[in-house]
Amino acid sequence: MGPIPLCILLPVMVLTAVVAVTAEENTIDDQYTWPQWKVPLVRKRRTVPLSSPSFAAHPQPELSGTCGIECQRHIPSPSLNDLEQFLSYETVYENGTRTYTSVSVHGLNEVTVWPRNTSSRSRHKREVYGTDTRFTIADKQYSTKYPFSTSVKISTGCSGVLVSPKHVLTAAHCIHDGKDYLDGVQKLRVGILKEKSRRGKGGRGKGGKERGKRRKGDKVKEEGLEMEENGGRGERKGRGKGKKIRSRRSLDSGKPSFKWTRVKKTQIPKGWFKGVSDGLTADYDYAVLELKRAPKVNHMDLGVIPSVKKLPAGRIHFSGFDDDRPDNLVYRFCSVSEESNDLLYQYCDAKPGSSGSGVYIRLKEPGKKKWKRKIIGVFSGHQWVDVNGDGMQQDYNVAVRITPLKYAQICYWVHGDSSECQVA
């Protein structure tokens, strides 16, 4: 066979290079794309009435005795019957009545098995240490706009996130201490940040002289928040301005105000109750609240991700109402130090009041170039964790992950129809 003519060889070389570059780009895109999950079905078996709760429990500033990631490694995997018991749930209505609903789980074997994670053993305490990395979103220009507008305040002293037009996801311990409902749950309310009415036609007093003008520092703040939402990726325009973002952590525009809405009903998995799931109680620290009226703000969808640490940026975000910054929305982002199938340990600075916040990340939608934020967990808060099951406790930041099974349950609570919850 003679030599290949150059006119044939060059196109082949170019085509090979194009295919290689395209394959590499597709691999990178896959890392930044939301995975498609087939989730099991959670269906109602029967609902029975229960006696009204006492509503006598008191909020706990810190949880203790939690069986954490290492401790749970020594516990056998729950059976299907166990999971059905853990996912059965109580519903409490605004009139104080209560029901118990047992469920059945279908298609569990069809769900992709999550890989066991053996990540770093490093830990950080929940107390703010070193430089405070939280951002106070005091300016209504940002706090009442998506994604921050999805964060809500719970009247029991916690935070939450809107996951539908009228459903809020929060931590179960913000509603129930494992034995009884908290004393404020019977009149539970949810607060949505609102913009105050402005006097005059402008933004400052009569005459509206500031109408249409941006306040000094707004551009800096906007660029800073965009940088955080991008997970630290990309270039920041104007390095001189970028250096000021960490020191300029809020733009005060007066005391925040809330529009409060009554809760119609509350649903909590039985796995959270004492003596039901034993060492797995921490995995079920979540609850859903249905509001009487839907607020006129956008919500954030739920998402399922197999590993946060394996994402290119490896960062999570959440906003809540920390007690040390009264009524102000506080945003933070940080890396995950360790994860299991159901729990996350992370580095985020936080204070009491932020429990129940929705933990989210941002990835591309499949087949599209559009980025979308989704809730992948609930910030459980500062917990004294039994690390090895020997009674020795350490304090960590803990978040409960949204697994395919939890996604199916929460989706069923929201839609009331499990057939709408087959793909995450």
Short mmCIF file of C-alpha atoms in Angstrom, two decimals:
data_model
loop_
_atom_site.label_atom_id
_atom_site.label_comp_id
_atom_site.label_asym_id
_atom_site.label_seq_id
_atom_site.Cartn_x
_atom_site.Cartn_y
_atom_site.Cartn_z
CA MET A 1 0.00 0.00 0.00
CA GLY A 2 1.45 3.39 -1.03
CA PRO A 3 1.63 6.61 1.02
CA ILE A 4 -1.68 8.30 1.94
CA PRO A 5 -2.19 11.58 0.05
CA LEU A 6 -1.96 14.72 2.18
CA CYS A 7 -5.39 15.89 0.97
CA ILE A 8 -6.92 12.81 2.65
CA LEU A 9 -4.70 12.70 5.73
CA LEU A 10 -5.29 16.32 6.85
CA PRO A 11 -9.12 16.08 7.05
CA VAL A 12 -8.83 12.80 9.00
CA MET A 13 -6.43 14.41 11.50
CA VAL A 14 -8.70 17.44 11.92
CA LEU A 15 -11.76 15.20 12.41
CA THR A 16 -9.92 13.12 15.02
CA ALA A 17 -8.93 16.28 16.92
CA VAL A 18 -12.50 17.63 16.81
CA VAL A 19 -13.92 14.33 18.13
CA ALA A 20 -11.35 14.29 20.97
CA VAL A 21 -12.14 17.89 21.98
CA THR A 22 -15.90 17.22 21.81
CA ALA A 23 -15.53 14.12 24.01
CA GLU A 24 -13.54 16.10 26.56
CA GLU A 25 -16.12 18.91 26.57
CA ASN A 26 -18.92 16.37 27.07
CA THR A 27 -17.06 14.87 30.05
CA ILE A 28 -16.68 18.32 31.61
CA ASP A 29 -20.34 19.14 30.91
CA ASP A 30 -21.41 15.89 32.61
CA GLN A 31 -19.60 17.00 35.77
CA TYR A 32 -21.61 20.22 35.79
CA THR A 33 -24.97 18.66 34.85
CA TRP A 34 -27.80 17.51 37.11
CA PRO A 35 -27.95 13.68 37.01
CA GLN A 36 -31.25 12.01 36.21
CA TRP A 37 -32.45 9.67 38.98
CA LYS A 38 -35.21 7.12 38.92
CA VAL A 39 -36.71 7.28 42.38
CA PRO A 40 -38.83 4.68 44.21
CA LEU A 41 -42.52 5.20 44.83
CA VAL A 42 -43.83 6.00 48.31
CA ARG A 43 -47.53 5.20 48.57
CA LYS A 44 -50.05 5.59 51.37
CA ARG A 45 -51.35 2.40 52.96
CA ARG A 46 -53.76 3.73 55.56
CA THR A 47 -54.30 6.78 57.74
CA VAL A 48 -55.61 6.57 61.30
CA PRO A 49 -56.49 9.36 63.76
CA LEU A 50 -54.35 9.93 66.85
CA SER A 51 -54.95 11.92 70.01
CA SER A 52 -53.97 15.56 69.90
CA PRO A 53 -50.35 16.30 70.90
CA SER A 54 -49.49 18.03 74.16
CA PHE A 55 -47.42 20.73 72.40
CA ALA A 56 -45.28 20.87 75.54
CA ALA A 57 -41.73 20.41 74.22
CA HIS A 58 -39.21 23.25 74.24
CA PRO A 59 -36.75 24.11 71.47
CA GLN A 60 -33.25 22.72 71.88
CA PRO A 61 -30.43 25.11 70.97
CA GLU A 62 -28.14 22.16 70.25
CA LEU A 63 -28.83 18.49 69.54
CA SER A 64 -26.79 15.84 71.35
CA GLY A 65 -26.26 12.09 71.22
CA THR A 66 -26.54 11.98 67.43
CA CYS A 67 -25.11 8.86 65.80
CA GLY A 68 -22.97 10.41 63.08
CA ILE A 69 -21.33 9.15 59.91
CA GLU A 70 -18.69 6.99 61.57
CA CYS A 71 -21.14 5.65 64.16
CA GLN A 72 -23.65 4.71 61.46
CA ARG A 73 -21.06 2.63 59.62
CA HIS A 74 -21.44 0.04 62.39
CA ILE A 75 -25.24 -0.17 61.99
CA PRO A 76 -26.70 -2.77 59.60
CA SER A 77 -28.50 -1.40 56.55
CA PRO A 78 -32.25 -1.13 57.22
CA SER A 79 -34.58 -3.64 55.58
CA LEU A 80 -37.51 -2.69 53.38
CA ASN A 81 -39.88 -3.10 56.35
CA ASP A 82 -37.64 -0.82 58.40
CA LEU A 83 -37.62 1.85 55.70
CA GLU A 84 -41.39 1.72 55.37
CA GLN A 85 -41.69 2.24 59.12
CA PHE A 86 -39.19 5.15 59.09
CA LEU A 87 -40.98 6.85 56.17
CA SER A 88 -44.45 6.47 57.69
CA TYR A 89 -45.39 9.86 59.05
CA GLU A 90 -47.50 11.98 61.35
CA THR A 91 -49.57 14.93 60.19
CA VAL A 92 -50.57 17.71 62.54
CA TYR A 93 -53.24 20.18 61.46
CA GLU A 94 -53.75 23.78 62.52
CA ASN A 95 -56.74 22.84 64.68
CA GLY A 96 -54.50 20.57 66.79
CA THR A 97 -55.69 17.23 65.41
CA ARG A 98 -53.18 14.56 64.42
CA THR A 99 -53.06 11.49 62.17
CA TYR A 100 -50.64 8.66 61.45
CA THR A 101 -50.10 7.41 57.90
CA SER A 102 -48.32 4.15 57.09
CA VAL A 103 -46.65 3.85 53.69
CA SER A 104 -45.34 1.23 51.28
CA VAL A 105 -42.19 1.59 49.17
CA HIS A 106 -42.01 0.25 45.61
CA GLY A 107 -39.15 0.04 43.11
CA LEU A 108 -36.38 0.42 45.67
CA ASN A 109 -34.18 -2.15 43.90
CA GLU A 110 -34.35 -0.10 40.69
CA VAL A 111 -32.64 2.88 42.30
CA THR A 112 -28.94 3.31 41.59
CA VAL A 113 -26.82 2.24 44.56
CA TRP A 114 -24.93 5.14 46.12
CA PRO A 115 -21.17 4.54 46.53
CA ARG A 116 -19.88 4.49 50.09
CA ASN A 117 -17.73 7.51 50.78
CA THR A 118 -14.39 7.35 52.54
CA SER A 119 -13.44 10.99 52.51
CA SER A 120 -11.34 13.13 54.81
CA ARG A 121 -11.75 12.78 58.58
CA SER A 122 -11.10 16.49 59.20
CA ARG A 123 -13.78 18.45 61.08
CA HIS A 124 -14.64 22.01 61.97
CA LYS A 125 -16.90 23.30 64.71
CA ARG A 126 -20.06 25.18 64.02
CA GLU A 127 -19.05 28.26 66.01
CA VAL A 128 -17.64 31.07 63.89
CA TYR A 129 -13.87 30.69 63.91
CA GLY A 130 -11.23 32.99 62.45
CA THR A 131 -12.73 35.30 59.83
CA ASP A 132 -16.52 35.24 59.74
CA THR A 133 -17.34 34.04 56.22
CA ARG A 134 -21.07 34.79 56.37
CA PHE A 135 -22.75 37.48 54.26
CA THR A 136 -25.65 39.46 55.72
CA ILE A 137 -28.12 40.09 52.89
CA ALA A 138 -29.69 43.17 54.46
CA ASP A 139 -30.39 45.02 51.21
CA LYS A 140 -33.93 44.28 49.99
CA GLN A 141 -32.66 44.54 46.42
CA TYR A 142 -31.11 41.11 47.00
CA SER A 143 -32.89 39.48 49.96
CA THR A 144 -36.30 39.64 48.25
CA LYS A 145 -34.97 38.30 44.95
CA TYR A 146 -34.29 34.71 43.91
CA PRO A 147 -32.56 32.60 45.25
CA PHE A 148 -32.53 34.40 48.62
CA SER A 149 -36.30 35.00 48.55
CA THR A 150 -36.88 31.23 48.88
CA SER A 151 -35.52 31.34 52.45
CA VAL A 152 -38.17 31.72 55.16
CA LYS A 153 -38.28 32.22 58.93
CA ILE A 154 -40.13 29.70 61.12
CA SER A 155 -41.93 31.06 64.19
CA THR A 156 -40.28 28.42 66.43
CA GLY A 157 -36.92 30.12 65.79
CA CYS A 158 -35.62 28.21 62.77
CA SER A 159 -35.27 28.73 59.04
CA GLY A 160 -36.77 26.92 56.06
CA VAL A 161 -36.95 26.98 52.27
CA LEU A 162 -39.86 27.08 49.84
CA VAL A 163 -39.91 23.88 47.74
CA SER A 164 -43.28 24.56 46.09
CA PRO A 165 -45.58 27.61 45.89
CA LYS A 166 -47.02 26.70 49.32
CA HIS A 167 -44.71 24.10 50.91
CA VAL A 168 -41.72 24.75 53.17
CA LEU A 169 -38.94 22.26 53.90
CA THR A 170 -37.29 22.60 57.32
CA ALA A 171 -35.64 20.50 60.05
CA ALA A 172 -37.84 18.13 62.07
CA HIS A 173 -36.29 19.25 65.37
CA CYS A 174 -37.68 22.73 64.67
CA ILE A 175 -41.15 21.17 65.07
CA HIS A 176 -40.70 18.09 67.29
CA ASP A 177 -38.09 17.10 69.88
CA GLY A 178 -38.47 13.38 69.18
CA LYS A 179 -41.08 12.89 71.92
CA ASP A 180 -43.55 15.75 71.54
CA TYR A 181 -44.30 18.78 69.38
CA LEU A 182 -42.85 22.14 70.41
CA ASP A 183 -45.09 24.52 72.32
CA GLY A 184 -45.34 26.96 69.39
CA VAL A 185 -46.32 24.43 66.70
CA GLN A 186 -50.08 24.65 67.26
CA LYS A 187 -49.94 28.26 66.03
CA LEU A 188 -47.03 27.76 63.65
CA ARG A 189 -46.30 30.57 61.21
CA VAL A 190 -43.84 31.16 58.39
CA GLY A 191 -42.34 34.58 57.65
CA ILE A 192 -41.46 35.74 54.12
CA LEU A 193 -39.17 38.74 53.71
CA LYS A 194 -41.00 41.60 52.04
CA GLU A 195 -40.08 44.94 50.58
CA LYS A 196 -41.29 47.94 52.53
CA SER A 197 -43.45 50.50 50.76
CA ARG A 198 -41.50 53.53 49.66
CA ARG A 199 -42.54 57.09 50.29
CA GLY A 200 -42.74 59.29 47.22
CA LYS A 201 -41.88 58.15 43.74
CA GLY A 202 -38.22 57.59 44.41
CA GLY A 203 -36.20 55.56 46.84
CA ARG A 204 -35.49 58.24 49.49
CA GLY A 205 -38.17 60.36 51.13
CA LYS A 206 -40.27 62.89 49.23
CA GLY A 207 -39.40 63.96 45.75
CA GLY A 208 -37.69 60.72 44.88
CA LYS A 209 -34.30 62.20 44.09
CA GLU A 210 -32.67 58.80 44.17
CA ARG A 211 -35.05 57.20 41.71
CA GLY A 212 -33.27 55.03 39.17
CA LYS A 213 -29.87 55.45 40.82
CA ARG A 214 -27.77 52.66 42.24
CA ARG A 215 -26.38 53.22 45.69
CA LYS A 216 -22.66 53.28 46.15
CA GLY A 217 -21.42 49.74 46.70
CA ASP A 218 -24.39 47.98 45.02
CA LYS A 219 -22.28 46.93 42.05
CA VAL A 220 -19.60 45.58 44.35
CA LYS A 221 -22.19 43.60 46.31
CA GLU A 222 -23.81 42.23 43.16
CA GLU A 223 -20.49 41.06 41.74
CA GLY A 224 -19.59 39.47 45.07
CA LEU A 225 -22.83 37.51 45.35
CA GLU A 226 -22.56 36.36 41.74
CA MET A 227 -19.07 35.10 42.49
CA GLU A 228 -20.37 33.11 45.48
CA GLU A 229 -23.22 31.63 43.43
CA ASN A 230 -20.73 30.50 40.79
CA GLY A 231 -18.93 28.49 43.45
CA GLY A 232 -15.83 30.65 43.15
CA ARG A 233 -15.41 29.91 39.44
CA GLY A 234 -14.72 32.48 36.76
CA GLU A 235 -12.95 35.81 36.75
CA ARG A 236 -14.06 38.85 38.69
CA LYS A 237 -14.03 42.13 36.86
CA GLY A 238 -11.97 44.74 38.60
CA ARG A 239 -9.62 43.12 41.09
CA GLY A 240 -9.51 46.25 43.18
CA LYS A 241 -13.24 46.07 43.81
CA GLY A 242 -13.16 42.33 44.36
CA LYS A 243 -10.89 42.71 47.38
CA LYS A 244 -13.49 44.86 49.14
CA ILE A 245 -16.24 42.24 49.02
CA ARG A 246 -15.11 40.29 52.08
CA SER A 247 -14.98 43.39 54.25
CA ARG A 248 -18.25 44.82 52.97
CA ARG A 249 -20.60 42.10 54.20
CA SER A 250 -23.90 43.98 54.22
CA LEU A 251 -25.68 46.98 52.82
CA ASP A 252 -28.12 48.09 55.50
CA SER A 253 -31.46 49.37 54.26
CA GLY A 254 -33.47 49.45 57.49
CA LYS A 255 -34.90 46.71 59.68
CA PRO A 256 -36.23 43.77 57.62
CA SER A 257 -39.95 43.12 57.67
CA PHE A 258 -41.84 39.86 57.22
CA LYS A 259 -45.20 38.81 55.89
CA TRP A 260 -46.37 36.01 58.17
CA THR A 261 -48.53 33.11 56.97
CA ARG A 262 -50.22 30.43 59.09
CA VAL A 263 -49.28 26.78 58.55
CA LYS A 264 -52.15 24.53 57.46
CA LYS A 265 -50.50 21.21 58.29
CA THR A 266 -47.12 19.75 59.23
CA GLN A 267 -45.68 16.35 58.23
CA ILE A 268 -42.76 14.57 59.92
CA PRO A 269 -41.32 11.08 59.19
CA LYS A 270 -41.54 8.56 62.01
CA GLY A 271 -37.83 7.92 61.62
CA TRP A 272 -37.27 11.14 63.58
CA PHE A 273 -39.25 9.92 66.61
CA LYS A 274 -37.39 8.48 69.59
CA GLY A 275 -37.09 4.71 69.64
CA VAL A 276 -38.12 4.21 65.99
CA SER A 277 -34.93 4.34 63.94
CA ASP A 278 -32.40 4.17 66.82
CA GLY A 279 -29.00 5.33 65.51
CA LEU A 280 -30.46 6.57 62.22
CA THR A 281 -32.57 9.33 63.78
CA ALA A 282 -30.33 12.10 62.38
CA ASP A 283 -31.10 10.91 58.84
CA TYR A 284 -34.76 11.89 59.28
CA ASP A 285 -34.35 15.43 60.63
CA TYR A 286 -36.65 17.03 58.07
CA ALA A 287 -40.28 18.12 57.90
CA VAL A 288 -42.63 19.77 55.40
CA LEU A 289 -45.05 22.57 56.24
CA GLU A 290 -48.05 23.36 54.04
CA LEU A 291 -49.03 27.04 54.12
CA LYS A 292 -52.61 28.30 54.16
CA ARG A 293 -51.79 30.79 51.41
CA ALA A 294 -49.07 30.65 48.80
CA PRO A 295 -46.69 33.64 48.97
CA LYS A 296 -45.96 35.47 45.73
CA VAL A 297 -42.32 34.41 45.53
CA ASN A 298 -40.48 31.73 43.58
CA HIS A 299 -39.59 28.40 45.14
CA MET A 300 -36.58 26.12 44.64
CA ASP A 301 -36.92 22.56 43.35
CA LEU A 302 -35.47 19.49 45.04
CA GLY A 303 -32.48 17.69 43.55
CA VAL A 304 -30.54 14.49 44.14
CA ILE A 305 -26.77 14.28 43.76
CA PRO A 306 -24.67 11.15 44.46
CA SER A 307 -21.64 13.03 45.80
CA VAL A 308 -21.04 16.67 46.63
CA LYS A 309 -17.33 16.22 47.21
CA LYS A 310 -16.85 14.85 43.69
CA LEU A 311 -18.37 17.94 42.06
CA PRO A 312 -15.80 20.23 40.35
CA ALA A 313 -16.35 23.03 42.88
CA GLY A 314 -17.43 20.76 45.75
CA ARG A 315 -19.31 23.56 47.49
CA ILE A 316 -22.74 23.98 49.02
CA HIS A 317 -24.75 27.14 49.70
CA PHE A 318 -27.51 28.03 52.15
CA SER A 319 -29.21 31.08 53.64
CA GLY A 320 -30.99 31.36 56.97
CA PHE A 321 -31.87 33.65 59.86
CA ASP A 322 -28.99 33.28 62.34
CA ASP A 323 -29.85 34.45 65.86
CA ASP A 324 -26.82 36.72 66.20
CA ARG A 325 -28.05 38.86 63.27
CA PRO A 326 -31.71 39.34 64.23
CA ASP A 327 -34.21 39.18 61.36
CA ASN A 328 -31.45 39.52 58.76
CA LEU A 329 -30.95 36.89 56.09
CA VAL A 330 -27.46 35.39 56.27
CA TYR A 331 -25.87 33.66 53.28
CA ARG A 332 -22.82 31.40 53.26
CA PHE A 333 -21.05 28.89 51.05
CA CYS A 334 -18.43 26.30 51.96
CA SER A 335 -16.88 22.93 51.18
CA VAL A 336 -18.07 19.55 52.39
CA SER A 337 -15.59 17.74 54.63
CA GLU A 338 -17.28 14.32 54.63
CA GLU A 339 -20.47 12.73 53.39
CA SER A 340 -22.40 9.51 53.79
CA ASN A 341 -25.53 8.34 52.00
CA ASP A 342 -27.70 10.44 54.33
CA LEU A 343 -25.53 13.07 56.05
CA LEU A 344 -23.08 15.87 55.21
CA TYR A 345 -20.39 17.40 57.42
CA GLN A 346 -19.31 20.82 56.23
CA TYR A 347 -17.27 23.91 57.05
CA CYS A 348 -19.96 26.62 56.94
CA ASP A 349 -20.03 29.24 59.71
CA ALA A 350 -23.48 29.26 61.29
CA LYS A 351 -25.35 30.18 64.46
CA PRO A 352 -28.59 28.92 66.06
CA GLY A 353 -31.57 30.01 63.99
CA SER A 354 -30.08 28.78 60.72
CA SER A 355 -31.27 25.20 61.34
CA GLY A 356 -33.76 24.09 58.70
CA SER A 357 -32.17 26.11 55.90
CA GLY A 358 -32.21 24.53 52.45
CA VAL A 359 -28.75 23.44 51.30
CA TYR A 360 -28.40 23.89 47.54
CA ILE A 361 -25.96 23.70 44.65
CA ARG A 362 -26.11 24.95 41.06
CA LEU A 363 -25.64 22.71 38.01
CA LYS A 364 -26.73 22.70 34.37
CA GLU A 365 -30.02 21.17 33.33
CA PRO A 366 -29.61 18.04 31.17
CA GLY A 367 -29.34 18.91 27.48
CA LYS A 368 -29.40 22.64 28.18
CA LYS A 369 -26.89 25.38 28.86
CA LYS A 370 -29.07 26.92 31.57
CA TRP A 371 -27.86 26.64 35.17
CA LYS A 372 -30.36 25.74 37.87
CA ARG A 373 -30.18 25.72 41.66
CA LYS A 374 -31.75 22.80 43.53
CA ILE A 375 -32.11 21.84 47.18
CA ILE A 376 -29.96 18.79 47.96
CA GLY A 377 -30.23 18.83 51.76
CA VAL A 378 -31.52 20.41 54.96
CA PHE A 379 -29.12 22.11 57.38
CA SER A 380 -29.68 20.28 60.66
CA GLY A 381 -27.31 22.50 62.61
CA HIS A 382 -24.83 22.16 65.41
CA GLN A 383 -24.93 18.63 66.81
CA TRP A 384 -22.97 16.75 69.46
CA VAL A 385 -22.17 13.63 67.50
CA ASP A 386 -21.32 10.18 68.84
CA VAL A 387 -18.46 9.57 66.42
CA ASN A 388 -17.55 5.92 66.97
CA GLY A 389 -20.53 4.66 68.96
CA ASP A 390 -18.52 4.63 72.21
CA GLY A 391 -20.25 7.62 73.83
CA MET A 392 -17.44 10.10 73.07
CA GLN A 393 -19.02 13.16 71.45
CA GLN A 394 -17.70 15.93 69.22
CA ASP A 395 -19.53 18.97 67.88
CA TYR A 396 -19.98 19.18 64.11
CA ASN A 397 -22.05 20.92 61.46
CA VAL A 398 -24.52 18.42 60.04
CA ALA A 399 -26.88 18.52 57.05
CA VAL A 400 -29.41 15.85 56.04
CA ARG A 401 -29.10 14.83 52.39
CA ILE A 402 -32.01 14.48 49.98
CA THR A 403 -31.73 10.83 48.87
CA PRO A 404 -33.90 9.26 46.14
CA LEU A 405 -36.13 7.77 48.86
CA LYS A 406 -36.49 11.07 50.75
CA TYR A 407 -37.11 12.85 47.47
CA ALA A 408 -39.97 10.42 46.80
CA GLN A 409 -41.49 11.06 50.23
CA ILE A 410 -41.17 14.85 50.18
CA CYS A 411 -42.45 14.98 46.60
CA TYR A 412 -45.46 12.87 47.65
CA TRP A 413 -46.17 15.25 50.56
CA VAL A 414 -46.03 18.22 48.18
CA HIS A 415 -48.03 16.79 45.25
CA GLY A 416 -50.18 14.17 46.97
CA ASP A 417 -49.61 11.84 44.02
CA SER A 418 -46.58 9.53 43.91
CA SER A 419 -46.87 9.14 40.12
CA GLU A 420 -45.55 12.71 39.78
CA CYS A 421 -42.41 11.80 41.69
CA GLN A 422 -40.77 9.04 39.62
CA VAL A 423 -37.78 11.00 38.28
CA ALA A 424 -35.55 13.40 40.19
#
